[in-house]
Short mmCIF file of C-alpha atoms and ligand atoms in Angstrom, two decimals:
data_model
loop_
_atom_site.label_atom_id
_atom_site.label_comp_id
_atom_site.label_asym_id
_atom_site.label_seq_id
_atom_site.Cartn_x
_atom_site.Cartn_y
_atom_site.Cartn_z
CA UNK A 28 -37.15 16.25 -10.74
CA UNK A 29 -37.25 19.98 -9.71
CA UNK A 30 -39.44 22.73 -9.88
CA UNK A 31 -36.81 25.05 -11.28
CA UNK A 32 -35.87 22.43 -14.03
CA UNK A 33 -39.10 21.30 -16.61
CA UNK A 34 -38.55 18.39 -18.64
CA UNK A 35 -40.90 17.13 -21.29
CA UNK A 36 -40.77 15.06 -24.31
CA UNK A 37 -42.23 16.50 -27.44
CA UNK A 38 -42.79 14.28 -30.32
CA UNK A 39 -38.35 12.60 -30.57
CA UNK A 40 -37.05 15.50 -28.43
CA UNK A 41 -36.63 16.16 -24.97
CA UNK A 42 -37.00 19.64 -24.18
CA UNK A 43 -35.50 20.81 -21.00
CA UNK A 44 -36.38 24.40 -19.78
CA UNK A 45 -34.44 26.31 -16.79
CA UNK A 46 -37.16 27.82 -14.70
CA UNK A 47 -36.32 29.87 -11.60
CA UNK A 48 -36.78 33.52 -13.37
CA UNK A 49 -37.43 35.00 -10.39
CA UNK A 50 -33.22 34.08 -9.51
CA UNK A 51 -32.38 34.75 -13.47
CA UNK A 52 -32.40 30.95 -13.87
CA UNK A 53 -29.17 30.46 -10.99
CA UNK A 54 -28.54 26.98 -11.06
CA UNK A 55 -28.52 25.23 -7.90
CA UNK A 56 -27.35 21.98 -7.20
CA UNK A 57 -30.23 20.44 -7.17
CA UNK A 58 -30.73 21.52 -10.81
CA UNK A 59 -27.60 20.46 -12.14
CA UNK A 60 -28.57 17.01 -10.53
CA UNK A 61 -32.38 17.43 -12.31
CA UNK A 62 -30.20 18.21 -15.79
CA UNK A 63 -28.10 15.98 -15.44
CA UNK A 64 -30.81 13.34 -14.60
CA UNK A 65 -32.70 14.55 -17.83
CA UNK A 66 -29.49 14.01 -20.29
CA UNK A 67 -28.58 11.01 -18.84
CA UNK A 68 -31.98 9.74 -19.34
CA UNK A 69 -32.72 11.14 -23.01
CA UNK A 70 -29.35 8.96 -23.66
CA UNK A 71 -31.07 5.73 -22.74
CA UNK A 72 -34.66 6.33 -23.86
CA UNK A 73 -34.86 5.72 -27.80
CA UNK A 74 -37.64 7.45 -28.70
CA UNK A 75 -36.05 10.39 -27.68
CA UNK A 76 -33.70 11.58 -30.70
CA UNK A 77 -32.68 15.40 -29.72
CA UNK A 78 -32.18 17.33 -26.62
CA UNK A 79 -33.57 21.06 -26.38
CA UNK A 80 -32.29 23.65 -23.89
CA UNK A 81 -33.31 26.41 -23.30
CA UNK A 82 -34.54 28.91 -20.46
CA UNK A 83 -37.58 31.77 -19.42
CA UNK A 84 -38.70 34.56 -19.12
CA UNK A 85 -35.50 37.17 -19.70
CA UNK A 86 -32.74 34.18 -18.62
CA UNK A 87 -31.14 31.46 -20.11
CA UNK A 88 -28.85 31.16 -17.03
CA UNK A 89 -27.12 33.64 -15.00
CA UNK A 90 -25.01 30.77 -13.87
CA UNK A 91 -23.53 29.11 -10.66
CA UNK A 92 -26.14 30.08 -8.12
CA UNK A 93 -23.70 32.07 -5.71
CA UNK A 94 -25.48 31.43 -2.51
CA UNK A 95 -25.75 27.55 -2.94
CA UNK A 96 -22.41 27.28 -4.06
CA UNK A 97 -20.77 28.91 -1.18
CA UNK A 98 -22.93 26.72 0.90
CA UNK A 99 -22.82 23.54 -1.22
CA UNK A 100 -19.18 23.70 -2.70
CA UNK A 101 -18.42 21.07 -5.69
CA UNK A 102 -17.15 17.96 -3.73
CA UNK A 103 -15.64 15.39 -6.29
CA UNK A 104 -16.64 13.84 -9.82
CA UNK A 105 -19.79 13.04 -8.45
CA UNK A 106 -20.84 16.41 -7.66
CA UNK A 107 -24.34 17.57 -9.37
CA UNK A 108 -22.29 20.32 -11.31
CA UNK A 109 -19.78 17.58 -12.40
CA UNK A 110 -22.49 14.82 -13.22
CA UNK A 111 -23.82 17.50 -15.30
CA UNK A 112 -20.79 19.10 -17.17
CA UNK A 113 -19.90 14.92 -18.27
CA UNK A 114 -23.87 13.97 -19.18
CA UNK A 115 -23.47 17.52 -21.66
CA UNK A 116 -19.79 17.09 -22.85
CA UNK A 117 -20.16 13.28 -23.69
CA UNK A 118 -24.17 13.22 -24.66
CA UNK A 119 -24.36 11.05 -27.76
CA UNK A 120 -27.38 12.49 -28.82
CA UNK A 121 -27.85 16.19 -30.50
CA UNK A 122 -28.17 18.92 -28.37
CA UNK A 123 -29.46 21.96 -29.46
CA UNK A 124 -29.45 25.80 -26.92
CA UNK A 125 -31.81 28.40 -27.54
CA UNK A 126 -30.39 31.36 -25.11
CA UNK A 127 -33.29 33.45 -25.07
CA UNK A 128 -31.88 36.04 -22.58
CA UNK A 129 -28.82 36.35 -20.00
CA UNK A 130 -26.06 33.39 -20.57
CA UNK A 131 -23.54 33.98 -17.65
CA UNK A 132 -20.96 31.83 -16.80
CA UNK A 133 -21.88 28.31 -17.22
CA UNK A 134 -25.30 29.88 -19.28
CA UNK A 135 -22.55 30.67 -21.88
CA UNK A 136 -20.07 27.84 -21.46
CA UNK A 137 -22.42 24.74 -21.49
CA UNK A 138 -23.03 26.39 -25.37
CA UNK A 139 -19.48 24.89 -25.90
CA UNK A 140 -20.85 21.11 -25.66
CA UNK A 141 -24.38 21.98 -27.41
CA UNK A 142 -24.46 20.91 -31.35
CA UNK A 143 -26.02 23.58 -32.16
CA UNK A 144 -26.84 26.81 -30.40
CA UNK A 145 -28.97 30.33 -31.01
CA UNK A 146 -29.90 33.16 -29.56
CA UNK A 147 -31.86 36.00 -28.92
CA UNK A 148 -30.46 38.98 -30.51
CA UNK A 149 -30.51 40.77 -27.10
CA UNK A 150 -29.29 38.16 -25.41
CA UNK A 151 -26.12 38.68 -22.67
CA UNK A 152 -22.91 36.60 -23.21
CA UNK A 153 -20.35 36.94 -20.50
CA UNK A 154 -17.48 34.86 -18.55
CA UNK A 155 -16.80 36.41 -15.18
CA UNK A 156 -14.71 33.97 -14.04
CA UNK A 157 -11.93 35.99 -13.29
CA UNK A 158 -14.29 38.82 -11.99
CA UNK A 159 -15.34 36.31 -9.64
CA UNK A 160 -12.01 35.40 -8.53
CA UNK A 161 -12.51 31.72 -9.89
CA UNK A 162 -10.88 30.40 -13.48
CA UNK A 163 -13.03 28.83 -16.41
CA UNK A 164 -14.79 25.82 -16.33
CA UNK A 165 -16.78 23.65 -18.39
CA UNK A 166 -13.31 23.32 -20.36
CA UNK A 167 -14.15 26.59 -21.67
CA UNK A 168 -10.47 27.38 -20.70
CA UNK A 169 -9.51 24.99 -23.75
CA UNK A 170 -12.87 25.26 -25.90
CA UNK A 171 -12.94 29.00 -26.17
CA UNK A 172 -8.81 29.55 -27.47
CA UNK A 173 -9.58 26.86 -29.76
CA UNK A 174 -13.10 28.07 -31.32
CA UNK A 175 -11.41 31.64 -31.64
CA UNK A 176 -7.84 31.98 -30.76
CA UNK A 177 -5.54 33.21 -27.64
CA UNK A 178 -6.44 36.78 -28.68
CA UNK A 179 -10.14 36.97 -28.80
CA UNK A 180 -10.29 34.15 -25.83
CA UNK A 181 -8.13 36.25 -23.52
CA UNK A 182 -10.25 39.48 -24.53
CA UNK A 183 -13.50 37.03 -23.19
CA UNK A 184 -12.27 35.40 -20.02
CA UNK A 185 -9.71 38.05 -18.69
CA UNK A 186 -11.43 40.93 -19.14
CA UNK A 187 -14.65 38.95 -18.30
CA UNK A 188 -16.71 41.54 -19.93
CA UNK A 189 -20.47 40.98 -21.05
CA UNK A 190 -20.70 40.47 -25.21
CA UNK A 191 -23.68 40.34 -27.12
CA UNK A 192 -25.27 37.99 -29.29
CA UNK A 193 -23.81 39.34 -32.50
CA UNK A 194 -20.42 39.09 -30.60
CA UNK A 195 -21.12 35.52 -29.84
CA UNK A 196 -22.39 34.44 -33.37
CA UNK A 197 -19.11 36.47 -34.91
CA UNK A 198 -16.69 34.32 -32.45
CA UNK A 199 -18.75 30.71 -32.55
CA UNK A 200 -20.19 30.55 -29.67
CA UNK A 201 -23.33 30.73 -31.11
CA UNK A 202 -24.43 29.87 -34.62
CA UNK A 203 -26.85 32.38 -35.28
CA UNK A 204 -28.31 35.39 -33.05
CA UNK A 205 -32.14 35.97 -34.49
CA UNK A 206 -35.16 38.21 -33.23
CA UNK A 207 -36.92 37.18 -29.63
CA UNK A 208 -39.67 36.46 -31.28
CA UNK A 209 -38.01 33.97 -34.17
CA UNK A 210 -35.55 32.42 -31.77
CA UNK A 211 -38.24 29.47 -30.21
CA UNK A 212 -38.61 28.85 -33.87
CA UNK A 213 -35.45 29.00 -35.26
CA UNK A 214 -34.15 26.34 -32.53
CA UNK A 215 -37.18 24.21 -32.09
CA UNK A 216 -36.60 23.55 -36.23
CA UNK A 217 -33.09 22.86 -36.42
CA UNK A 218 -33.84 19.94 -32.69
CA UNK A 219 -36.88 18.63 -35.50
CA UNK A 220 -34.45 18.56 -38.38
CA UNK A 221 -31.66 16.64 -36.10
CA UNK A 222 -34.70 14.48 -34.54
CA UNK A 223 -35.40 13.43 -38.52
CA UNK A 224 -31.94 12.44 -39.12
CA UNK A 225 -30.90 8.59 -39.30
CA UNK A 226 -30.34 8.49 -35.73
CA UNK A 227 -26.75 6.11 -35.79
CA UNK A 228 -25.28 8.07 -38.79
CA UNK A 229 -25.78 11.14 -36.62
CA UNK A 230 -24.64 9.86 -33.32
CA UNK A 231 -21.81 8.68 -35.09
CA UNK A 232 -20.99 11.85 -36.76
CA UNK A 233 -21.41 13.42 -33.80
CA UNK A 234 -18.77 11.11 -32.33
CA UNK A 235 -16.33 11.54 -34.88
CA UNK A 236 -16.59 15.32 -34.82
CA UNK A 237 -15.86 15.26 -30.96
CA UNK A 238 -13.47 12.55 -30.80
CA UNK A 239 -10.45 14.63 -31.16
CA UNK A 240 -11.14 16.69 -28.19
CA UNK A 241 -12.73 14.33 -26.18
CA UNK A 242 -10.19 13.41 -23.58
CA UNK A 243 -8.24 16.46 -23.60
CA UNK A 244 -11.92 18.12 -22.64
CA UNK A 245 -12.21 15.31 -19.72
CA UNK A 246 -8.75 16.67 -18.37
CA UNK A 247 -9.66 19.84 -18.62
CA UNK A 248 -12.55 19.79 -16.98
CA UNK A 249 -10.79 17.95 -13.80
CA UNK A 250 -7.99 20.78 -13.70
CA UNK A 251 -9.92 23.48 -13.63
CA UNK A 252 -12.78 21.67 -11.04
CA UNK A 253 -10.02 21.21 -8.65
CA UNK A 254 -8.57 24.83 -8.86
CA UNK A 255 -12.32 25.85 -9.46
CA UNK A 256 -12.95 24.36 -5.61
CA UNK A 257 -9.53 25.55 -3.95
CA UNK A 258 -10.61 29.08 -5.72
CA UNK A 259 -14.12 29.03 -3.86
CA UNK A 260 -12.59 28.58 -0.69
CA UNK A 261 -9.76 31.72 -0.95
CA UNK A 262 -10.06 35.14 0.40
CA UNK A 263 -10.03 36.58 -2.98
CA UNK A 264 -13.67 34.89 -3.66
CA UNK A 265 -14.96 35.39 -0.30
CA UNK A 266 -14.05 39.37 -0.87
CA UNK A 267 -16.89 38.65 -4.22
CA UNK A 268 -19.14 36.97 -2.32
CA UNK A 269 -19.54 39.52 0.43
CA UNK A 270 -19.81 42.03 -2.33
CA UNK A 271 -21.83 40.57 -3.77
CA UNK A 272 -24.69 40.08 -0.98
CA UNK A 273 -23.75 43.73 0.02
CA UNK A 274 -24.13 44.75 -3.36
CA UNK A 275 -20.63 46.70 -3.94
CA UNK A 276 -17.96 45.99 -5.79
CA UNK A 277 -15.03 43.57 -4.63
CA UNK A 278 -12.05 45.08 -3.61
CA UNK A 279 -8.85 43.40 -4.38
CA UNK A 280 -6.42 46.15 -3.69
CA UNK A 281 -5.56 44.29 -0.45
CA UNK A 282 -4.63 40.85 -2.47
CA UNK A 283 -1.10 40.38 -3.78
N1 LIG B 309 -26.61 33.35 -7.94
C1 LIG B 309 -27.49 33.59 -6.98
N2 LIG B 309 -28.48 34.50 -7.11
C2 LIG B 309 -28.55 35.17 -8.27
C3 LIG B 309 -27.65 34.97 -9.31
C4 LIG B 309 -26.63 33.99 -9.11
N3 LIG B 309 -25.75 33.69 -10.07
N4 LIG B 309 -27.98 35.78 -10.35
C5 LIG B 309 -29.05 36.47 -9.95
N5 LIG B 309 -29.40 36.11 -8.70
C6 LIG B 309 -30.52 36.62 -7.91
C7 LIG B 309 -30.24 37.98 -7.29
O1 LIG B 309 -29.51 37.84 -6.08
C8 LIG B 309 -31.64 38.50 -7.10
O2 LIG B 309 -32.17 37.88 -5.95
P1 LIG B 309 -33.14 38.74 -4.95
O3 LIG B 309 -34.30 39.17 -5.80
O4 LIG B 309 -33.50 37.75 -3.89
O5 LIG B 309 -32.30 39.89 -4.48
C9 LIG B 309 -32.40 37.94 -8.30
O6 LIG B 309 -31.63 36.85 -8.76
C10 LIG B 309 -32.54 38.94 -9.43
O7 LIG B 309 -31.25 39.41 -9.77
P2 LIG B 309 -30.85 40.97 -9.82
O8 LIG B 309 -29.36 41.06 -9.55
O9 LIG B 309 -31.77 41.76 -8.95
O10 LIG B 309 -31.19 41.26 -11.35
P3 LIG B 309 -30.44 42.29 -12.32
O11 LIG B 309 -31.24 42.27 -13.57
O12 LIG B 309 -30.17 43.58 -11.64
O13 LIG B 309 -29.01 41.60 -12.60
C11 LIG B 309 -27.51 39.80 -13.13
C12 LIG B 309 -28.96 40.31 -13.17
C13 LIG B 309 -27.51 38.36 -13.63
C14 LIG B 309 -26.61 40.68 -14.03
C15 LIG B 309 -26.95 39.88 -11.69
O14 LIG B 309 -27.90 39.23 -10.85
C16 LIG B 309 -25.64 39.16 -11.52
O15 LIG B 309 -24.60 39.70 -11.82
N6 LIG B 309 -25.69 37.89 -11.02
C17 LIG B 309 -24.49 37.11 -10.80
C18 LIG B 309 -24.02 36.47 -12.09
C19 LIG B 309 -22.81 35.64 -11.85
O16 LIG B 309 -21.78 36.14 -11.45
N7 LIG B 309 -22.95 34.33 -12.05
C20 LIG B 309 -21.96 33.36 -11.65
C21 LIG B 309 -21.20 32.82 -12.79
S1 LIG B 309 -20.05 31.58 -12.23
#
């Protein structure tokens, strides 16, 4: 368990909540460990028929905490951040996200493995991979062309620009962007309505609606972990990092 990650079970769903505000919600390893932990553990537990995520205060995640990272690179497929990205991608149970403010980086690409996802209508979208001088992860390099094409997919995680909710519900990231105040609501219905279902028909629905991409997502995710790690390491990302502690902007005029 961690401080920064609250799990509880409420009535057939497990409701996990990201809760370091004070750091947007940055996910350390520690918490990928505690979510991963939490998945993996919903998945054996049958009284537990949905999984909710969502975040607090004004973050869902801002992603990859940058300071742990640097100091805690991902190491392997048993790294917390790896545990977690396979618990999420091959979860038999329903997952449902309710993004209730800033989804950066993984905060928007773990949405790609959730069932079902809303979000706040002023909630932030945005994959800064690039911007970062990493590449996509999560698989979102294969999820995101394939929920919305080359074009729009290019526009998202070349430019790396920050979208909106609207933006996200228009390209299916999302499902539906509603008001703050609905979006606990909204979410916390649709987990109830998937917790009511007959629970094998659904986990084998789920199955068969995954199947196709299912080892294809598993390759994915191991190309872009190893480039993701040789990426952390290279002068281009230290040049963000620095920036970022000194709070500039990188400069990549010197790169070729
Ligand atoms: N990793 C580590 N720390 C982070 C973080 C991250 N991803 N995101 C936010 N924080 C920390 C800030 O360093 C700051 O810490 P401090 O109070 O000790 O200085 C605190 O959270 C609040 O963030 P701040 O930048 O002051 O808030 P803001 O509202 O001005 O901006 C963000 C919020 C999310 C836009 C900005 O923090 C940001 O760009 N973070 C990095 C996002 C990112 O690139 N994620 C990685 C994706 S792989």
């Amino acid at each position: 368990m961690s401080e920064h990650i609250l799990v509880s079970q409420q009535d057939t769903i497990q409701r996990i909540q990201l809760n370091r505000p004070e750091k947007k919600n940055a996910i350390t390893t520690v918490m990928y460990s505690a979510m991963a932990d939490a998945i993996e553990q919903a998945g054996s537990d049958a009284s537990i028929r949905a999984i909710y995520i969502t975040g607090s205060e004004d973050s869902f995640t801002s992603g990859n905490d940058l300071n742990d990272f640097l100091q805690n690179p991902p190491q392997g497929a048993e790294s917390p951040v790896f545990r977690f990205l396979r618990a999420i991608s091959t979860a038999e149970k329903p997952i449902v996200a309710a993004v209730n403010g800033l989804a950066i980086g993984i905060g928007t690409t773990l949405l790609l493995h959730c069932d079902l996802a809303y979000a706040a209508e002023d909630a932030k979208f945005q994959l800064p991979f690039v911007n970062l001088a990493l590449v996509p992860e999560a698989a979102s390099s294969y999820l995101i062309p394939q929920i919305m094409g080359q074009r729009k997919a290019a526009e998202l995680l070349l430019l790396g620009d920050a979208f909106s909710a609207a933006k996200a519900a228009e390209v299916g990231i999302i499902n539906e962007a509603t008001s703050a105040d609905n979006l606990e609501n909204l979410a916390w219905s649709k987990a109830q309505a998937l917790a009511q279902k007959a629970p094998e028909a659904l986990r084998l629905s789920k199955m068969l609606l995954k199947k196709g991409n299912a080892e294809v997502i598993a390759q994915t995710m191991a190309e872009e972990g190893k480039l993701f790690g040789e990426r952390l390491q290279s002068p281009e990302a230290m040049e963000v990092m620095q920036a970022f502690m000194e709070r500039r902007e990188p400069d990549f005029s010197k790169f070729s």
